[in-house]
Amino acid sequence: MAATAPLSLLVLLLLGPGVWGQTEPPRDSLREELVITPLPSGDVAATFQFRTRWDSELQREEGLSVLLKADRLFHTSYHSQAVHIRPVCRDARCASISWELRQTLSVVFDAFVTGQGKQDWSLFRMFSRTLTEPCPLASESRVYVDVTNYSQDNETLEVYPPPLTTYQDVVLGTRKTYAVYDLLDTAVINNSRSLNLQLKWKRPPGNEAPPTPFLYAQRYVSGYGLHNGELSTLLYNTHPYRAFPVLLLDTVPWYLRLYVHTLTITSKGKENKPSYIHYQPAQDRMQPHLLEMLIQLPASSVTKVSIQFERALLKWTEYTPDPNHGFYVSPSVLSALVPSEVAAQPVDWEESPLFNTLFPASDSSSYFVRLYTEPLLVSLPTPDFSMPYNVICLTCTVVAVCYGSFYNLLTRTFQIEEPSKGGLARRLANLIRRARGVPPL
Amino acid sequence: MGLLSDPVRRRALARLVLRLNAPLCVLSYVAGIAWFLALAFPPLTQRTYMSENAMGSTMVEEQFAGGERARSFARDFAAHRRKSGALPVAWLEWTMRSVGLEVYTQSFSRKLPFPDETHERYMVSGINVYGILRAPRAASTESLVLTVPCGPESPNSQAVGLMLALAAHFRGQIYWAKDIIFLVTEHDLLGSEAWLEAYHDVNVTGMQSSPLQGRAGAIQAAVALELSSDVVTSLDVAVEGLNGQLPNLDLLNLFQTFCQKGGLLCTLQGKPQDWTSADGPLQGVQTLLLMALQQASGHPHGAHGLFLRYRVEALTLRGVNSFRQYKYDLVAVGKALEGMFRKLNHLLERLHQSFFFYLLPALSRFVSIGLYMPAAGFLLLVLGLKISSASRCPFVASLSHALELWVQLHEAGVGPEEAGGTPGSSPPLPATQRVGLASLVAPLLISQAVGLALYVLPVLGQHVAAQHFPVAEAEAVVLTLLAVYAAGLALPHSTHWVLSTQAPDRSWMALKLVALIYLALQLACITLTNFSLGFLLAATMVPGAALTKPSGPRYVLVSPHHKACRDVPPTSGASAPRHRLPLTRHSSSPTRAPLDLASPRRPLRAALLVLTSPAAALLGGLFLWQRLQEAPLSLAEGWRLFLAVLAQGVLAHHTYGALLFPLLALGLFPCWLLFWNVLFWKR
């Protein structure tokens, strides 16, 4: 519970107590599950979900939470946490509501480091713990292991201990098979007082990894130098025969001045005209560029979206404390309805496993995907902050000295003046002469 | 600046400059050369120091112990390479994948403008293999590169082995904050260029290559590794990149830190860095000269040199296995690399704190830009003195010194509104001056045209030449180059043919003035970007340029004022300016005076000028380089090497975008031809 407890505390602080009911939590209010799936990259993803009616603060020490050890979770390639809260009816008549709290923790284990070079894994290798007993409060406590067979011949992988039941479902348009371990089922743990799930590949997994997804994207900055550059986004549609549209949303900071006329979209070497473009230009220091496009991706193609930009000069107080690090450009957001391979059946969410709610299918023929590309690091022209004073002094002096004297020379008329002879005496004499009305000397 | 605006004192200054012109020029030239040589000695050199906070104070502990693994990788690589005869791409892919990297390949092809005889290649195609170690919990926004260039003559197996062993070691660590790209390029520099262009999605040199599938954000630093033996006696570090660009000095400091920590023997330019010994500074002069020559050549001194264009700080480490007794194994080298990468991994910002412009007399000593610039400044001052003395003569003052002209016009009582126009077309000037300007156009145009021919013809005309003469294409290029160069020497005759009717008597001074200004501007610009090139060119070209004057036919024009201009202080007393304009008019009706001394000097001057031409400077640089490398050349060898270097220079321009060839062909050679023209000016 090391990872999840602070989160629930945080939400408590945000919402304040007193909204939810006072009754003792019934035993059936907590459902917990762990889903372990392989990834196309060869790594292993583990997703924990805990769903409860948030009626009182729960202190869980057993069940799946024993696996949550910080020192292992933070040695992973990636982790993300999420909290969902929603009101649910307390009974059929919906006379009163409870708050449902759902905590999600997704972790991607680096299969290479965890498995010492092989892609086999076990609970103990990943978490340095095994499951010993179910959570006493949980009404449902299950582990799902994705054992979908992607190659033609069967029996490429082996799970130990052998699952008592399997579960089939359509997730993201493909049919998946899961081995199910119900911790509440006494037969699962009883044998050895601990459950250490293991997965072994029978052969080195070359083509047995899950296929690449139908839609993925890459983004990078091209060009060099500090004047111009180009933002390029590559959109991959790997579907063999279906084209589908994606909505590409880009927000680019104002200090990259986009040249919108250079926006080019090419698929398979041909120009691809987007069916809809919404562009809102940036205002300096006020709002970023907003560019939204609906692009049709042809089947099995790579679409390149590129737009050139010029780097603006910031005011010297606007630079971040480490200006030579560069400035981040936020990821593009891709939203798409990707065609399914297998039609999904409408499911009853209360009955199906919890992870189903993470992948909602809008209709049976397609599923919704939102992808974020990688963020970019763009370096802007940066002054040398260590010596602005010296530079300002030096340039000002040089400019003043050179410009001043040259301007003086260019505008001055030179003439030779006869030196005046005589001093005080002459002036006195002139005074007297003026008084007498005689022309001066 | 009362000095400039006060006419009396200005005149005094001008008189001083004119009277002491020759001694001042000599003094300035000697001072420039002496300053440069003094750069290797302590008051001008400083100890290097780490400026970057993120790399300076933190300690790292190197744990690399994969020496045996590196050797076995190297053996396998060499065996597979021998078997396939090219880069064993499949083996590399498999091995990189087995140590846990994300592996991609890139194929490229390039048709060189003409066959490269030194490396024996013409149609080049190859495959680069690279593996990315993704930093955990990071978004792939920054990366470091460890690259091993593999070429036909540099198998680099041990470097590949060490790189793979390091990759395997790095893969198990969790502290990486930046992705690390392990890159093996084929055809050494060509492969690196292809990969860099594809990574940045630009096409600078007309390389055809497949787009990259995997990227890892902005590259922060790169290290190129060249090792060809299981044990090394020393590690040589190369910093000079394309067009003389240098990496940030902090990267070199980092390398030096780990050299000292690991007790490795590290060298610069192949010279051991024993600063404390008695002849340390003398060695420093050698190292400094070698670095200056290497930097001036503009040719990358290793695969790292191409990274610098993309603002990636990079250097090359070269393992040297000589006859020294104490040897280091791959673990020592690997530990140094591990330490460097761990510290680079700590970087918060790009390397920017330390110097980008420096010279290195030793690994632990550097000369900053503020201290070496005076050397070039003194040399350029010679040109400045010559320009000022030439432009003091009112004949040609109109060309350069608008200020001077302005003053004269005012002194002559001409209204400012009339003199506002451009100096060349001001109505009050005597007719001869306009003719003088017109006579400059032909030599300028012709010399530029010869420069353009020198730039374009060799590559364009290679096929024609190869068809009509029994030479190969590469030879044809070099021979055309030399032929055009030699043909340029006939320029004086062609200009006289054009100008036979209207060549005015003394416009050679105007031509020389233009040439001097042109040369000074070019050298100043070059010095700012590539000090070594600028300095070496200035050191060779300035004496010839300063001494050039026509010493052609028997008769020379001597006008009273010209004499006044050259030999004695031009004016004396405050009333002199008023006489200036009449004098100018007077000189337009010159008298012919016999000058017998001029004729015998001409061959001497011509020889001096030829010796200071860009090609001769190149040849001299080659001999100096070989002598400093302690491998002196005979004349015939030197000539062969010179021809090879010419071909390489043209190739480097076309394949990597090196700028030395166009700079010499389009800028300095035409400028030098102007001086040549001045020397043979017919009067």
PDB file of C-alpha atoms in Angstrom, chain B residues 383-481:
ATOM      1  CA  LEU B 383      47.584  44.894 -44.459  1.00  0.00           C
ATOM      2  CA  GLY B 384      45.921  47.682 -42.558  1.00  0.00           C
ATOM      3  CA  LEU B 385      49.090  49.766 -42.603  1.00  0.00           C
ATOM      4  CA  LYS B 386      49.508  49.150 -46.301  1.00  0.00           C
ATOM      5  CA  ILE B 387      45.940  50.069 -46.972  1.00  0.00           C
ATOM      6  CA  SER B 388      46.184  53.230 -44.980  1.00  0.00           C
ATOM      7  CA  SER B 389      49.440  54.241 -46.650  1.00  0.00           C
ATOM      8  CA  ALA B 390      48.025  53.513 -50.083  1.00  0.00           C
ATOM      9  CA  SER B 391      44.849  55.328 -49.429  1.00  0.00           C
ATOM     10  CA  ARG B 392      46.695  58.340 -48.093  1.00  0.00           C
ATOM     11  CA  CYS B 393      47.740  59.015 -51.619  1.00  0.00           C
ATOM     12  CA  PRO B 394      44.954  61.192 -52.957  1.00  0.00           C
ATOM     13  CA  PHE B 395      44.976  59.358 -56.236  1.00  0.00           C
ATOM     14  CA  VAL B 396      43.161  56.450 -54.761  1.00  0.00           C
ATOM     15  CA  ALA B 397      41.832  57.891 -51.584  1.00  0.00           C
ATOM     16  CA  SER B 398      38.448  58.092 -53.193  1.00  0.00           C
ATOM     17  CA  LEU B 399      38.196  54.335 -53.323  1.00  0.00           C
ATOM     18  CA  SER B 400      38.468  53.327 -49.770  1.00  0.00           C
ATOM     19  CA  HIS B 401      38.290  56.179 -47.462  1.00  0.00           C
ATOM     20  CA  ALA B 402      35.065  57.990 -47.880  1.00  0.00           C
ATOM     21  CA  LEU B 403      36.132  59.831 -44.806  1.00  0.00           C
ATOM     22  CA  GLU B 404      39.418  60.804 -46.339  1.00  0.00           C
ATOM     23  CA  LEU B 405      37.656  61.957 -49.460  1.00  0.00           C
ATOM     24  CA  TRP B 406      35.204  63.951 -47.453  1.00  0.00           C
ATOM     25  CA  VAL B 407      37.966  65.764 -45.713  1.00  0.00           C
ATOM     26  CA  GLN B 408      39.772  66.456 -48.937  1.00  0.00           C
ATOM     27  CA  LEU B 409      36.697  67.733 -50.615  1.00  0.00           C
ATOM     28  CA  HIS B 410      36.064  70.052 -47.779  1.00  0.00           C
ATOM     29  CA  GLU B 411      39.571  71.217 -47.770  1.00  0.00           C
ATOM     30  CA  ALA B 412      39.266  71.889 -51.472  1.00  0.00           C
ATOM     31  CA  GLY B 413      36.203  73.980 -50.779  1.00  0.00           C
ATOM     32  CA  VAL B 414      33.690  71.728 -52.412  1.00  0.00           C
ATOM     33  CA  GLY B 415      30.236  71.885 -50.951  1.00  0.00           C
ATOM     34  CA  PRO B 416      29.066  68.921 -48.970  1.00  0.00           C
ATOM     35  CA  GLU B 417      25.987  68.437 -51.091  1.00  0.00           C
ATOM     36  CA  GLU B 418      28.074  67.737 -54.148  1.00  0.00           C
ATOM     37  CA  ALA B 419      30.311  65.304 -52.369  1.00  0.00           C
ATOM     38  CA  GLY B 420      27.451  63.321 -50.961  1.00  0.00           C
ATOM     39  CA  GLY B 421      27.454  60.836 -53.815  1.00  0.00           C
ATOM     40  CA  THR B 422      29.433  57.650 -53.890  1.00  0.00           C
ATOM     41  CA  PRO B 423      33.133  58.231 -54.050  1.00  0.00           C
ATOM     42  CA  GLY B 424      33.550  56.609 -57.416  1.00  0.00           C
ATOM     43  CA  SER B 425      31.120  58.843 -59.204  1.00  0.00           C
ATOM     44  CA  SER B 426      31.594  62.156 -57.483  1.00  0.00           C
ATOM     45  CA  PRO B 427      31.516  64.848 -60.106  1.00  0.00           C
ATOM     46  CA  PRO B 428      34.338  67.003 -58.778  1.00  0.00           C
ATOM     47  CA  LEU B 429      36.938  64.313 -59.203  1.00  0.00           C
ATOM     48  CA  PRO B 430      39.355  64.621 -62.060  1.00  0.00           C
ATOM     49  CA  ALA B 431      38.694  62.543 -65.139  1.00  0.00           C
ATOM     50  CA  THR B 432      41.647  60.266 -64.619  1.00  0.00           C
ATOM     51  CA  GLN B 433      40.184  58.847 -61.469  1.00  0.00           C
ATOM     52  CA  ARG B 434      37.117  57.626 -63.224  1.00  0.00           C
ATOM     53  CA  VAL B 435      39.232  55.955 -65.829  1.00  0.00           C
ATOM     54  CA  GLY B 436      41.222  54.396 -63.013  1.00  0.00           C
ATOM     55  CA  LEU B 437      38.097  52.856 -61.611  1.00  0.00           C
ATOM     56  CA  ALA B 438      36.956  51.507 -64.936  1.00  0.00           C
ATOM     57  CA  SER B 439      40.301  49.884 -65.461  1.00  0.00           C
ATOM     58  CA  LEU B 440      39.805  47.917 -62.257  1.00  0.00           C
ATOM     59  CA  VAL B 441      36.696  46.173 -63.480  1.00  0.00           C
ATOM     60  CA  ALA B 442      38.418  43.939 -66.004  1.00  0.00           C
ATOM     61  CA  PRO B 443      41.065  42.456 -63.688  1.00  0.00           C
ATOM     62  CA  LEU B 444      38.506  41.941 -60.955  1.00  0.00           C
ATOM     63  CA  LEU B 445      36.079  40.199 -63.263  1.00  0.00           C
ATOM     64  CA  ILE B 446      38.715  38.096 -64.922  1.00  0.00           C
ATOM     65  CA  SER B 447      40.291  36.947 -61.683  1.00  0.00           C
ATOM     66  CA  GLN B 448      36.911  36.040 -60.253  1.00  0.00           C
ATOM     67  CA  ALA B 449      36.099  34.156 -63.437  1.00  0.00           C
ATOM     68  CA  VAL B 450      39.338  32.202 -63.136  1.00  0.00           C
ATOM     69  CA  GLY B 451      38.406  31.393 -59.530  1.00  0.00           C
ATOM     70  CA  LEU B 452      34.995  30.209 -60.644  1.00  0.00           C
ATOM     71  CA  ALA B 453      36.585  28.076 -63.336  1.00  0.00           C
ATOM     72  CA  LEU B 454      38.922  26.609 -60.753  1.00  0.00           C
ATOM     73  CA  TYR B 455      35.913  25.731 -58.618  1.00  0.00           C
ATOM     74  CA  VAL B 456      33.655  24.324 -61.315  1.00  0.00           C
ATOM     75  CA  LEU B 457      35.774  22.983 -64.146  1.00  0.00           C
ATOM     76  CA  PRO B 458      37.680  20.104 -62.511  1.00  0.00           C
ATOM     77  CA  VAL B 459      34.594  18.179 -61.505  1.00  0.00           C
ATOM     78  CA  LEU B 460      32.478  19.193 -64.496  1.00  0.00           C
ATOM     79  CA  GLY B 461      35.136  18.530 -67.051  1.00  0.00           C
ATOM     80  CA  GLN B 462      36.518  15.289 -65.692  1.00  0.00           C
ATOM     81  CA  HIS B 463      34.741  13.091 -68.210  1.00  0.00           C
ATOM     82  CA  VAL B 464      35.781  15.239 -71.146  1.00  0.00           C
ATOM     83  CA  ALA B 465      39.343  15.212 -69.892  1.00  0.00           C
ATOM     84  CA  ALA B 466      39.292  11.480 -69.271  1.00  0.00           C
ATOM     85  CA  GLN B 467      37.995  10.881 -72.794  1.00  0.00           C
ATOM     86  CA  HIS B 468      40.569  12.969 -74.566  1.00  0.00           C
ATOM     87  CA  PHE B 469      43.626  12.284 -72.480  1.00  0.00           C
ATOM     88  CA  PRO B 470      44.980   9.024 -71.184  1.00  0.00           C
ATOM     89  CA  VAL B 471      44.223   9.772 -67.538  1.00  0.00           C
ATOM     90  CA  ALA B 472      41.813   8.417 -64.990  1.00  0.00           C
ATOM     91  CA  GLU B 473      38.991  10.641 -63.739  1.00  0.00           C
ATOM     92  CA  ALA B 474      40.580  11.368 -60.390  1.00  0.00           C
ATOM     93  CA  GLU B 475      43.818  12.330 -62.083  1.00  0.00           C
ATOM     94  CA  ALA B 476      41.886  14.411 -64.561  1.00  0.00           C
ATOM     95  CA  VAL B 477      40.355  16.403 -61.736  1.00  0.00           C
ATOM     96  CA  VAL B 478      43.697  17.146 -60.135  1.00  0.00           C
ATOM     97  CA  LEU B 479      45.365  17.953 -63.427  1.00  0.00           C
ATOM     98  CA  THR B 480      42.515  20.253 -64.461  1.00  0.00           C
ATOM     99  CA  LEU B 481      42.846  21.909 -61.113  1.00  0.00           C
TER     100      LEU B 481
END
